[in-house]
Amino acid sequence: MDNIAGRKSHLTWAVNISVILMVLIWLIPTIGLLVSSFRDREQISETGWWLAPLPVEMTFRVRTSPEGAAQQNGLWVLEGNVFATPDMEEQLGDDDAELTRFGTRGVNPTEFAAGETAELRGGGTLTVNSDGSWRAESEEEFGPRGPTIYFAAEVPPQFTLTNYETVLTADGMDRAFINTLTVTVPATIIPILIAAFAAYALAWMEFPGRGLLIAAVVGLLVVPLQLALVPLLSLHTSVGIGQSFLGIWLAHTGFGLPLAIYLLRNYMVGLPRDIIESAKVDGATDFQVFTRIVLPLSFPALASFAIFQFLWTWNDLLVAKVFLPSDADSQVMTVKIADDLLGSRGGDWGILATAAFVSIAVPLLVFFTMQRYLVRGLLAGSVK
Amino acid sequence: MSPVLQGAATILIGVFGCIGYFYASNIILDRVLFPARGPKAGRNINRANQVRPWLFLFPAIFALGLYLVYPVVGSFYRSLFDRAGDDFIGLGNYIDLINEPTFRTAVFNNFLWILVVPAGSTFFGLAAAQLTDRLRWGNIAKSLIFMPMAISFVGASLIWKFVYANNADIGLINAAREALFGAEPLDVLQIPFWNNFFLMFILIWIQTGFAMVILSAALRGIPEETIEAAIIDGANPFQVFFRIKVPQIMGTIVVVWTTITILVLKVFDIVYTMTGGNFGTQILPSYMMGYMFRDNGRATAVAFVIMVIVLPVMVWNIVQARREQR
């Protein structure tokens, strides 16, 4: 097939460029989330994440105090540095900022360029230099408050872990993370066991109604989850499980089974007949054939279903919303983000980005390390 | 007991319970019920082998029956009762639904989703599969396009909030609009009708990788001779693709298409997190969540409508599976 495009270099170029474009569209939004999660929250609202490595021009306001005013040559003089206030020091850390413009009124905080002299409203003048130092002069004594200085400064880009600290400590994502893990692990392991036995029976045992059962499994693959919510929740409530972790484990087990049986059966049916039959001739029972031969040989299929089920339960919002109580003690991360953070932290982009990234980090890790099995499972499940 | 310990205990109980069940039931079958000894040994072995499949299948059939078959019946039954669940009102819930404008919007939007998302995902997936096929860095490209598969719908929605945000300093779309046209920021999720497509694109973004992986395998499975013959006959790359390759993988394309169609009918997360169903973006799954916990009669009625929409796909799937088995 190489010779088709190989001869036509312009076509190869077109192919390369379109793939690059597509990869960019597919990748950029996620990168944006990742970059935003490390940015200072003030900077997020000032410039887009794509400008993150560049200095950010931000406007500030500093109230000065008239203390320390001294009389020089008949003028009252007040001096200071706008960057030396506790607030600004906290914002800037060890970085140097450069003041570009300043102003004396909130309506026009960037009226004057650095180094210019501005008239103060209460009388007198104010000069602010680019290093932040300022000097106010007045013929009369300063009032109870010194002049308020508005200024814009080029602040160097700041990357912090503050968002992660906030999300993981103050916002309860740590608890939600553990809850998600608690839901996911049993909900992944238990269906595999049940499905493996069923798949073996459907693949290698002869009994009446086998074809019908396989068809039923295929049919159940597509039953919308929504149907199950109301009847099962009332069933759980009536047998005393109610909304609980046990309930959600059972629910995920039930909902994951059709795919598990389908995938595993498709795989097991393709195992070589000779091995299984010779084992049976040698006197192995079905149970032995299953545990000693079929199960070890089916490892790739088991792994790919495990990845599917893991991703599905980790990422699930619907089942968690219905089968788990909605209090903070049992919220999983998806519910936490969708119901809690989006409401209360709706405008706090740094926190949202961080929470989202915390919730997708584990699936991404699983994805990139186990991609091979995932692809194999997809292929076994869809094309024969 | 903390949920973590509880989880660990459940794993142990679940795993050993399952293994214990299968092991013990086999032993009982072979040693107690139908021992392979004595005068009836031969008949007993046969009988045991007739029963054994059902031992293997029992937990699965039980769970499937309880968690997937019973709900279909149970939901329909429940949907015939009123909100409190005491009074039988026949099709009252369905009639109320049809008279409600939001429901009609949701059905309309749902059909839009069913049309657009599978088509878009399959199209992009096929394009990606074909284009990356011969590239040296094709596998990396595939891996990156496939990546959104691992991301939750909630996470994906947040990711795209950073693209759609109504603020030129956060949203990429508004930043581009400002940079190119100097336009004022606008909330793309509030543009009537078209906002649906912005939401759909999120799901297309997630599902393209799935389509790509499967179609890419199908493309590789095409016999080389057919392509070589076409090239010798003077077909250009486009003709080779559309006339030779696509027809040969049509079956796989249909499978991908239906799989994504089914998925579309399950996904409520995107609409729920992005717009909450406002601004005319309601779809049935998220519309149903609005009634969940408030009016179970209505909620089950909506769920059953979804089931009715899925039904043709389900029948088709079963027919296909039966045909493959023969």
XYZ file of C-alpha atoms in Angstrom:
710
model
C 0.000 0.000 0.000
C 3.002 2.276 0.467
C 3.428 2.890 -3.204
C 0.185 4.840 -3.492
C 1.224 7.830 -1.479
C 4.943 7.223 -1.758
C 5.022 8.423 -5.316
C 3.002 11.558 -4.730
C 4.841 13.740 -2.286
C 2.195 16.457 -2.170
C -0.341 13.913 -1.030
C 1.967 12.762 1.749
C 2.232 16.349 2.849
C -1.512 16.753 2.872
C -1.866 13.582 4.913
C 0.755 14.699 7.427
C -0.801 18.122 7.817
C -4.330 16.829 8.252
C -3.212 14.308 10.855
C -1.278 16.994 12.725
C -4.377 19.206 12.668
C -6.604 16.455 13.952
C -4.187 15.482 16.712
C -3.997 19.118 17.772
C -7.781 19.464 17.969
C -7.937 16.266 19.975
C -5.103 17.189 22.297
C -5.308 20.941 22.874
C -8.386 21.027 25.130
C -6.812 18.522 27.516
C -3.526 20.412 27.561
C -5.471 23.560 28.359
C -6.966 21.848 31.371
C -3.600 20.604 32.543
C -1.886 23.976 32.156
C -4.755 25.806 33.838
C -4.636 23.501 36.837
C -1.095 24.687 37.612
C -1.703 28.405 37.144
C -2.253 31.011 39.767
C -5.991 31.684 40.043
C -5.604 35.456 39.567
C -3.603 34.891 36.404
C -6.171 32.456 34.971
C -8.756 35.201 34.793
C -6.300 37.696 33.266
C -4.860 35.800 30.302
C -5.697 32.606 28.466
C -3.775 29.439 29.325
C -2.116 29.570 25.924
C -0.278 32.689 27.159
C 0.710 31.003 30.411
C 4.510 31.166 29.877
C 4.362 34.931 29.261
C 4.260 37.621 31.937
C 0.761 38.710 32.810
C -0.266 42.323 33.067
C -2.485 42.617 36.091
C -3.950 45.663 37.806
C -3.693 46.152 41.547
C -4.719 48.654 44.150
C -2.628 49.638 47.138
C -3.886 51.746 49.996
C -1.111 53.704 51.587
C -1.012 54.977 55.113
C 0.000 58.546 55.894
C 2.307 57.395 58.657
C 5.935 58.324 58.125
C 5.139 61.468 56.191
C 7.934 63.949 56.620
C 8.328 67.604 55.853
C 11.045 68.460 53.383
C 11.571 71.954 52.073
C 8.099 72.972 53.209
C 6.379 70.041 51.442
C 4.868 66.999 53.034
C 6.498 63.961 51.454
C 5.350 60.352 51.685
C 7.408 57.549 50.141
C 7.103 53.827 49.744
C 7.081 50.893 47.353
C 3.875 49.389 46.064
C 5.457 45.967 45.819
C 6.541 46.031 49.468
C 3.069 45.597 50.948
C 2.287 42.216 52.542
C -0.464 41.464 49.999
C 1.761 42.033 47.021
C 4.644 40.125 48.540
C 2.393 37.168 49.012
C 1.219 37.414 45.414
C 4.638 37.793 43.889
C 6.758 35.604 46.098
C 10.391 35.999 45.143
C 9.665 37.151 41.612
C 10.263 40.648 40.358
C 7.400 42.500 38.821
C 7.589 45.508 36.600
C 5.150 48.363 36.982
C 3.992 49.693 33.636
C 1.261 52.224 34.322
C -0.469 53.702 37.304
C -3.402 55.874 38.167
C -5.034 57.646 41.056
C -8.646 56.819 40.316
C -10.360 53.448 40.240
C -12.206 54.326 37.032
C -8.943 54.732 35.182
C -6.268 52.702 36.939
C -3.763 52.982 34.088
C -3.955 56.717 33.397
C -0.226 57.487 33.639
C 2.917 55.755 32.453
C 5.514 54.700 35.007
C 7.754 57.628 35.983
C 5.130 60.293 35.197
C 3.799 62.635 37.811
C 0.097 62.649 38.479
C -2.055 65.220 40.239
C -3.717 63.854 43.357
C -7.351 64.602 43.848
C -6.847 65.897 47.388
C -4.087 68.197 46.167
C -0.440 67.386 45.643
C 1.353 65.073 43.214
C 2.206 61.407 42.968
C 5.082 59.804 41.067
C 5.350 56.050 40.667
C 8.421 54.470 39.093
C 8.642 51.189 37.233
C 10.381 49.475 40.144
C 7.325 50.190 42.275
C 8.775 52.978 44.388
C 6.524 55.985 44.744
C 6.678 59.450 46.150
C 3.759 61.699 47.010
C 4.228 65.397 47.699
C 1.686 67.794 49.086
C 1.648 71.305 50.490
C -0.789 70.251 53.174
C -0.550 67.375 55.588
C -2.007 64.085 54.281
C -5.457 63.204 55.593
C -6.237 60.156 57.735
C -5.552 57.946 54.727
C -2.705 58.235 52.295
C -3.319 58.309 48.548
C -4.688 55.103 46.998
C -2.472 53.958 44.169
C -3.831 51.965 41.256
C -1.288 50.361 39.017
C -0.737 47.769 36.342
C 2.282 45.563 36.586
C 3.863 42.891 34.443
C 3.819 39.915 36.756
C 6.010 36.969 35.782
C 4.107 33.728 35.034
C 3.369 31.826 38.177
C 2.873 28.108 38.379
C 1.788 26.740 41.701
C 0.458 23.627 43.338
C -1.930 25.742 45.391
C -4.924 24.569 43.365
C -4.048 20.959 44.070
C -3.648 21.719 47.750
C -7.032 23.426 47.847
C -8.800 20.708 45.906
C -7.295 17.839 47.847
C -7.636 19.310 51.304
C -10.333 21.947 51.520
C -12.723 20.767 48.813
C -13.013 17.150 49.882
C -11.690 15.665 46.662
C -9.410 13.413 48.712
C -12.448 11.777 50.243
C -14.149 11.571 46.863
C -11.032 9.994 45.383
C -11.063 7.249 48.002
C -14.790 6.748 47.483
C -14.296 6.367 43.744
C -11.595 3.793 44.378
C -13.856 1.995 46.834
C -16.625 1.798 44.262
C -14.353 0.817 41.408
C -12.237 -2.063 42.656
C -14.934 -4.517 43.816
C -17.156 -3.470 40.917
C -14.356 -4.519 38.566
C -13.270 -7.783 40.145
C -16.582 -9.449 40.988
C -18.220 -9.343 37.543
C -15.067 -10.830 35.981
C -15.357 -13.955 38.111
C -19.044 -14.483 37.503
C -18.714 -13.748 33.801
C -15.733 -16.035 33.296
C -17.654 -19.112 34.420
C -20.709 -18.162 32.393
C -18.580 -17.439 29.330
C -16.915 -20.831 29.609
C -20.286 -22.541 29.812
C -21.529 -20.627 26.776
C -18.376 -21.324 24.811
C -17.455 -24.919 25.599
C -20.364 -26.745 27.178
C -23.186 -28.352 25.253
C -26.656 -27.815 26.605
C -30.089 -26.974 25.244
C -30.871 -23.260 25.011
C -27.266 -22.177 24.610
C -27.879 -20.225 21.423
C -30.847 -18.516 22.992
C -28.801 -17.461 26.008
C -26.062 -16.033 23.809
C -28.653 -14.053 21.894
C -30.095 -12.824 25.167
C -26.681 -11.591 26.287
C -26.253 -9.729 23.010
C -29.687 -8.205 23.492
C -28.961 -7.186 27.067
C -25.792 -5.407 25.924
C -27.933 -2.546 24.706
C -30.594 -2.272 27.412
C -30.466 1.373 28.497
C -29.286 1.743 32.065
C -32.005 4.298 32.691
C -34.602 1.553 32.809
C -32.890 -0.114 35.723
C -32.650 2.888 37.990
C -36.111 3.210 39.503
C -37.064 -0.477 39.885
C -33.683 -1.462 41.314
C -33.451 1.414 43.720
C -36.833 0.497 45.152
C -35.774 -3.147 45.237
C -32.584 -2.227 47.100
C -34.574 -0.131 49.525
C -37.074 -2.893 50.183
C -34.403 -5.512 50.942
C -32.550 -3.082 53.194
C -29.511 -2.281 51.049
C -30.811 1.162 50.169
C -28.354 3.692 48.775
C -24.997 2.279 49.795
C -21.677 1.007 48.547
C -23.006 -2.543 48.573
C -25.861 -1.407 46.351
C -23.597 0.249 43.810
C -21.250 -2.756 43.692
C -24.190 -5.030 42.912
C -25.538 -2.586 40.345
C -22.206 -2.220 38.540
C -21.801 -5.999 38.599
C -25.173 -6.483 36.958
C -24.659 -3.748 34.374
C -21.152 -4.910 33.483
C -22.013 -8.578 33.031
C -23.371 -8.585 29.454
C -20.214 -7.023 28.039
C -18.036 -9.251 30.212
C -19.777 -12.450 29.135
C -19.840 -11.358 25.512
C -16.152 -10.406 25.388
C -14.943 -13.443 27.295
C -17.090 -15.887 25.352
C -15.903 -14.482 22.042
C -12.358 -14.960 23.199
C -12.777 -18.406 24.756
C -14.573 -19.770 21.726
C -11.449 -19.035 19.721
C -9.167 -21.098 21.958
C -7.832 -24.249 20.259
C -10.287 -27.121 20.561
C -7.490 -29.730 20.694
C -6.115 -28.591 24.026
C -9.484 -28.644 25.719
C -10.552 -31.970 24.237
C -7.283 -33.724 25.033
C -7.534 -32.499 28.611
C -11.033 -33.937 28.807
C -9.853 -37.230 27.327
C -7.204 -37.335 30.031
C -10.000 -37.184 32.572
C -10.104 -33.514 33.498
C -13.499 -32.305 34.656
C -15.027 -29.134 33.260
C -14.068 -27.345 36.433
C -10.443 -28.378 36.016
C -10.408 -27.545 32.321
C -11.745 -24.117 33.171
C -9.409 -23.251 36.035
C -6.256 -24.893 34.707
C -6.484 -24.269 30.974
C -9.129 -21.811 29.849
C -8.693 -19.195 32.552
C -4.916 -18.785 32.168
C -5.204 -18.754 28.381
C -7.915 -16.083 28.528
C -5.752 -13.637 30.424
C -5.682 -11.031 27.605
C -9.471 -10.998 27.410
C -9.805 -10.846 31.195
C -7.365 -7.932 31.271
C -9.170 -6.017 28.570
C -12.541 -6.427 30.213
C -11.017 -5.415 33.552
C -9.751 -2.206 31.955
C -13.147 -1.500 30.405
C -15.034 -2.079 33.583
C -12.497 -0.078 35.558
C -12.755 2.924 33.229
C -16.509 2.656 33.074
C -17.074 2.487 36.824
C -14.423 5.116 37.560
C -15.959 7.515 35.051
C -19.582 6.759 35.825
C -21.856 9.526 37.010
C -25.345 8.093 36.489
C -25.128 4.960 38.623
C -23.267 6.789 41.383
C -25.889 9.527 41.512
C -28.692 7.030 41.911
C -27.258 4.183 43.971
C -25.034 6.127 46.376
C -26.226 8.581 49.010
C -25.568 12.181 48.017
C -23.788 13.214 51.214
C -20.120 14.182 51.217
C -19.078 10.928 52.899
C -19.965 8.765 49.963
C -19.745 11.128 46.994
C -17.509 9.896 44.198
C -15.404 12.310 42.179
C -17.697 12.650 39.183
C -20.655 13.500 41.418
C -18.475 15.826 43.463
C -17.434 17.753 40.360
C -20.785 17.787 38.604
C -23.007 18.567 41.575
C -20.754 20.305 44.058
C -17.841 22.085 42.474
C -19.615 23.261 39.319
C -22.233 24.863 41.526
C -20.187 26.349 44.339
C -16.949 26.918 42.447
C -18.549 27.653 39.094
C -16.325 30.625 38.313
C -13.146 29.323 39.871
C -11.494 27.901 36.793
C -8.278 26.879 38.514
C -10.132 24.734 41.035
C -12.364 23.204 38.377
C -9.426 22.347 36.144
C -7.547 20.805 39.030
C -10.504 18.752 40.214
C -11.098 17.500 36.694
C -7.467 16.601 36.291
C -7.358 14.747 39.596
C -10.359 12.719 38.461
C -8.959 11.846 35.021
C -5.357 11.220 36.066
C -5.825 7.581 37.087
C -7.827 6.554 33.995
C -5.245 8.265 31.780
C -2.462 6.384 33.531
C -4.310 3.090 33.102
C -5.025 3.994 29.489
C -1.456 4.728 28.523
C 0.042 1.739 30.315
C -2.548 -0.830 29.231
C -3.540 0.512 25.832
C -2.592 -2.752 24.147
C -5.158 -4.743 26.108
C -7.790 -2.076 25.669
C -7.419 -2.154 21.889
C -7.472 -5.939 21.852
C -10.632 -5.982 23.928
C -12.346 -3.449 21.696
C -11.537 -5.527 18.655
C -12.739 -8.757 20.248
C -15.977 -7.090 21.296
C -16.904 -5.473 18.036
C -15.505 -7.292 15.029
C -15.224 -10.982 14.726
C -16.716 0.506 59.288
C -14.973 2.758 56.822
C -15.922 2.231 53.178
C -12.358 1.270 52.307
C -12.310 -1.625 54.767
C -15.819 -2.480 53.705
C -14.612 -2.523 50.103
C -11.689 -4.776 50.947
C -14.007 -7.088 52.863
C -16.430 -7.148 49.943
C -13.680 -8.030 47.516
C -12.626 -10.906 49.739
C -16.163 -12.095 50.384
C -17.122 -11.633 46.749
C -14.072 -13.346 45.318
C -13.956 -16.228 47.778
C -17.727 -16.469 47.727
C -17.694 -16.866 43.943
C -14.820 -19.330 43.920
C -16.319 -21.193 46.854
C -19.710 -21.384 45.172
C -18.333 -22.788 41.930
C -15.984 -25.188 43.699
C -18.479 -26.440 46.256
C -21.357 -26.798 43.821
C -19.152 -28.857 41.506
C -18.087 -31.137 44.331
C -21.667 -31.615 45.496
C -22.741 -32.398 41.961
C -19.968 -34.937 41.363
C -19.748 -36.591 44.774
C -23.175 -36.344 46.325
C -25.895 -35.968 43.699
C -24.511 -37.952 40.812
C -21.448 -39.879 42.014
C -19.501 -41.513 39.215
C -19.522 -44.798 41.109
C -21.611 -47.880 41.448
C -23.987 -49.405 38.910
C -25.319 -46.086 37.555
C -21.902 -44.465 37.114
C -22.273 -43.861 33.386
C -25.730 -42.373 33.655
C -24.660 -40.247 36.578
C -21.744 -38.729 34.668
C -24.077 -37.793 31.859
C -26.597 -36.291 34.223
C -23.922 -34.325 36.053
C -22.731 -32.948 32.754
C -26.247 -31.868 31.904
C -26.584 -29.965 35.143
C -23.095 -28.443 35.250
C -23.612 -25.692 32.651
C -26.423 -24.325 34.745
C -24.207 -24.288 37.837
C -21.659 -22.258 35.893
C -24.331 -19.986 34.504
C -26.514 -19.551 37.554
C -24.866 -16.456 39.146
C -24.672 -14.697 35.803
C -28.249 -15.516 34.830
C -29.466 -14.474 38.249
C -27.636 -11.134 38.141
C -28.616 -10.446 34.534
C -32.203 -11.326 35.232
C -32.395 -9.166 38.318
C -30.424 -6.185 37.072
C -31.357 -6.035 33.399
C -34.395 -8.159 32.533
C -36.558 -7.427 35.543
C -36.069 -3.634 35.174
C -37.456 -3.659 31.634
C -40.694 -5.155 32.903
C -40.559 -3.372 36.246
C -40.004 0.032 34.686
C -42.867 -0.365 32.272
C -45.165 -1.524 35.078
C -44.116 1.385 37.279
C -44.641 3.876 34.467
C -48.337 3.014 34.433
C -48.760 4.379 37.951
C -48.875 7.925 39.215
C -46.208 9.812 41.086
C -46.801 8.168 44.457
C -47.053 4.758 42.864
C -50.492 3.985 44.319
C -52.931 4.801 41.559
C -53.015 3.058 38.222
C -53.280 5.718 35.522
C -52.653 3.636 32.416
C -50.765 5.610 29.821
C -51.348 8.844 31.725
C -47.657 9.516 32.231
C -46.962 9.062 28.538
C -49.803 11.377 27.571
C -48.545 14.020 30.007
C -45.081 13.687 28.530
C -46.278 14.161 24.964
C -48.098 17.308 26.011
C -44.973 18.746 27.544
C -42.856 20.979 25.259
C -39.575 20.079 27.009
C -40.192 16.405 26.334
C -40.767 17.114 22.661
C -37.555 19.158 22.555
C -35.738 16.303 24.265
C -36.992 13.738 21.763
C -36.123 16.004 18.848
C -32.638 16.692 20.230
C -32.133 13.017 20.960
C -32.780 12.143 17.345
C -30.317 14.875 16.358
C -27.736 13.294 18.654
C -28.434 9.855 17.200
C -27.948 11.208 13.697
C -24.959 13.450 14.261
C -22.769 11.777 16.888
C -22.401 8.310 15.305
C -21.973 9.901 11.875
C -19.372 12.361 13.118
C -17.434 9.824 15.173
C -17.406 7.272 12.375
C -16.378 9.883 9.820
C -13.506 11.265 11.901
C -12.557 7.765 13.018
C -12.421 6.485 9.458
C -10.439 9.526 8.354
C -7.986 9.118 11.220
C -7.647 5.381 10.601
C -6.918 5.837 6.909
C -4.626 8.861 7.258
C -2.488 7.486 10.092
C -2.168 4.123 8.388
C 0.963 4.937 6.443
C 2.511 7.546 8.703
C 5.715 6.866 10.559
C 4.309 8.554 13.658
C 0.862 7.083 13.020
C 0.809 5.061 16.216
C 1.517 8.096 18.380
C -1.175 10.053 16.557
C -3.642 7.208 17.077
C -2.774 6.968 20.726
C -3.459 10.675 21.218
C -6.748 10.613 19.304
C -7.759 7.513 21.273
C -6.927 9.120 24.633
C -10.297 10.836 25.301
C -11.799 7.334 25.590
C -10.263 7.146 29.058
C -11.703 10.463 30.193
C -15.041 10.579 31.960
C -17.912 12.459 30.380
C -17.811 14.834 33.323
C -14.072 15.396 32.885
C -14.527 15.867 29.143
C -17.283 18.394 29.761
C -14.997 20.390 32.038
C -12.217 20.201 29.467
C -14.548 21.633 26.860
C -15.840 24.286 29.221
C -12.368 25.751 28.832
C -12.942 25.885 25.092
C -16.492 27.183 25.092
C -16.209 29.593 28.049
C -17.951 32.917 27.623
C -14.708 34.823 28.238
C -11.949 35.606 25.779
C -9.304 34.969 28.431
C -10.468 31.411 29.159
C -12.444 30.092 26.218
C -10.426 29.259 23.113
C -13.345 29.916 20.785
C -13.964 33.399 22.121
C -10.242 34.100 22.192
C -10.017 33.171 18.525
C -13.060 35.280 17.718
C -11.540 38.244 19.505
C -8.140 37.841 17.911
C -9.492 37.349 14.384
C -12.565 39.569 14.262
C -12.321 41.622 17.430
C -15.723 40.207 18.360
C -17.291 40.496 21.775
C -17.336 37.215 23.754
C -20.451 35.131 23.341
C -21.757 32.073 25.103
C -21.813 29.405 22.438
C -23.875 27.179 24.704
C -26.741 29.654 24.556
C -27.047 29.964 20.793
C -30.417 28.345 20.094
C -30.289 25.090 18.137
C -26.543 25.267 17.350
C -25.594 24.836 21.011
C -26.692 21.215 20.615
C -23.908 20.695 18.130
C -21.308 22.100 20.477
C -22.417 19.547 23.061
C -22.466 16.750 20.511
C -18.931 17.551 19.487
C -17.751 16.633 22.979
C -19.116 13.125 22.550
C -17.726 12.909 19.026
C -14.360 13.931 20.458
C -14.586 11.058 22.943
C -15.873 8.393 20.554
C -13.707 9.055 17.504
C -10.857 7.072 19.059
C -13.102 4.032 19.454
C -14.229 4.211 15.838
C -10.654 4.766 14.684
C -9.229 1.736 16.489
C -11.825 -0.655 15.119
C -11.894 0.737 11.597
C -8.116 0.803 11.500
C -8.029 -2.928 12.268
C -10.657 -3.511 9.604
C -8.666 -1.509 7.022
C -5.586 -3.589 7.780
C -7.618 -6.743 7.290
C -8.506 -5.892 3.693
C -6.817 -8.331 1.296
C -3.825 -6.611 -0.301
C -4.570 -8.114 -3.727
C -7.783 -6.148 -4.191
C -5.913 -2.896 -3.627
C -2.995 -3.862 -5.823
C -5.368 -4.836 -8.604
C -7.092 -1.467 -8.342
C -3.776 0.401 -8.485
C -2.638 -1.578 -11.512
C -5.916 -0.659 -13.159
C -5.003 2.976 -12.591
C -7.199 3.909 -9.637
C -6.117 7.031 -7.774
C -5.836 7.001 -3.956
C -9.316 8.431 -3.522
C -10.865 5.832 -5.762
C -8.956 3.121 -3.931
C -10.311 4.392 -0.650
C -13.934 4.998 -1.583
C -14.483 2.271 -4.168
C -12.264 -0.532 -2.870
C -11.643 -0.107 0.833
C -14.860 1.391 2.183
C -17.185 -1.172 0.575
C -15.084 -3.997 2.011
C -15.297 -2.697 5.584
C -18.952 -1.671 5.364
C -19.932 -4.351 7.890
C -17.507 -2.978 10.456
C -18.644 0.571 9.808
C -22.203 -0.477 10.589
C -21.091 -2.169 13.827
C -19.215 0.942 14.924
C -22.175 3.109 13.992
C -24.712 1.087 15.975
C -22.408 0.755 18.995
C -22.045 4.523 19.192
C -25.786 4.990 18.612
C -26.524 2.885 21.683
C -23.987 4.801 23.711
C -25.546 8.126 22.709
C -28.812 7.055 24.311
C -27.082 6.390 27.637
C -25.057 9.555 28.014
C -26.655 12.187 30.172
C -23.466 13.512 31.780
C -22.509 16.003 29.080
C -25.806 17.842 28.933
C -26.148 17.612 32.708
C -22.792 19.279 33.417
C -22.671 21.724 30.514
C -26.142 23.253 30.373
C -28.326 21.276 32.762
C -30.730 20.856 29.859
C -31.376 24.594 29.574
C -31.293 26.726 26.424
C -33.110 24.037 24.418
C -30.411 21.385 24.809
C -32.447 18.840 26.773
C -32.106 15.195 25.792
C -34.045 12.225 27.112
C -31.455 10.737 29.519
C -30.900 14.041 31.299
C -34.611 14.852 31.118
C -35.235 11.602 32.950
C -32.716 12.512 35.665
C -34.801 15.618 36.296
C -37.696 13.388 37.349
C -35.569 10.826 39.186
C -36.265 10.944 42.944
C -39.209 13.320 42.307
C -41.699 11.498 40.155
C -40.852 7.869 39.531
C -43.869 7.380 37.301
C -42.637 10.016 34.848
C -38.996 8.918 35.183
C -39.795 5.332 34.250
C -42.006 6.502 31.398
C -39.085 8.490 29.927
C -36.777 5.514 30.443
C -39.208 3.311 28.572
C -39.333 5.779 25.689
C -35.523 5.466 25.486
C -35.920 1.689 25.469
C -38.377 1.909 22.588
C -35.879 4.001 20.615
C -33.114 1.453 21.293
C -35.301 -1.533 20.401
C -34.612 -1.609 16.630
C -30.866 -1.551 17.257
C -31.241 -4.338 19.786
C -33.196 -6.546 17.404
C -30.687 -5.881 14.646
C -27.792 -6.773 16.965
C -29.393 -10.062 17.953
C -30.129 -10.974 14.343
C -26.516 -10.234 13.438
C -25.184 -12.290 16.332
C -27.408 -15.233 15.436
C -26.237 -15.080 11.844
C -22.589 -15.076 12.868
C -23.090 -18.168 14.983
C -24.364 -20.236 12.128
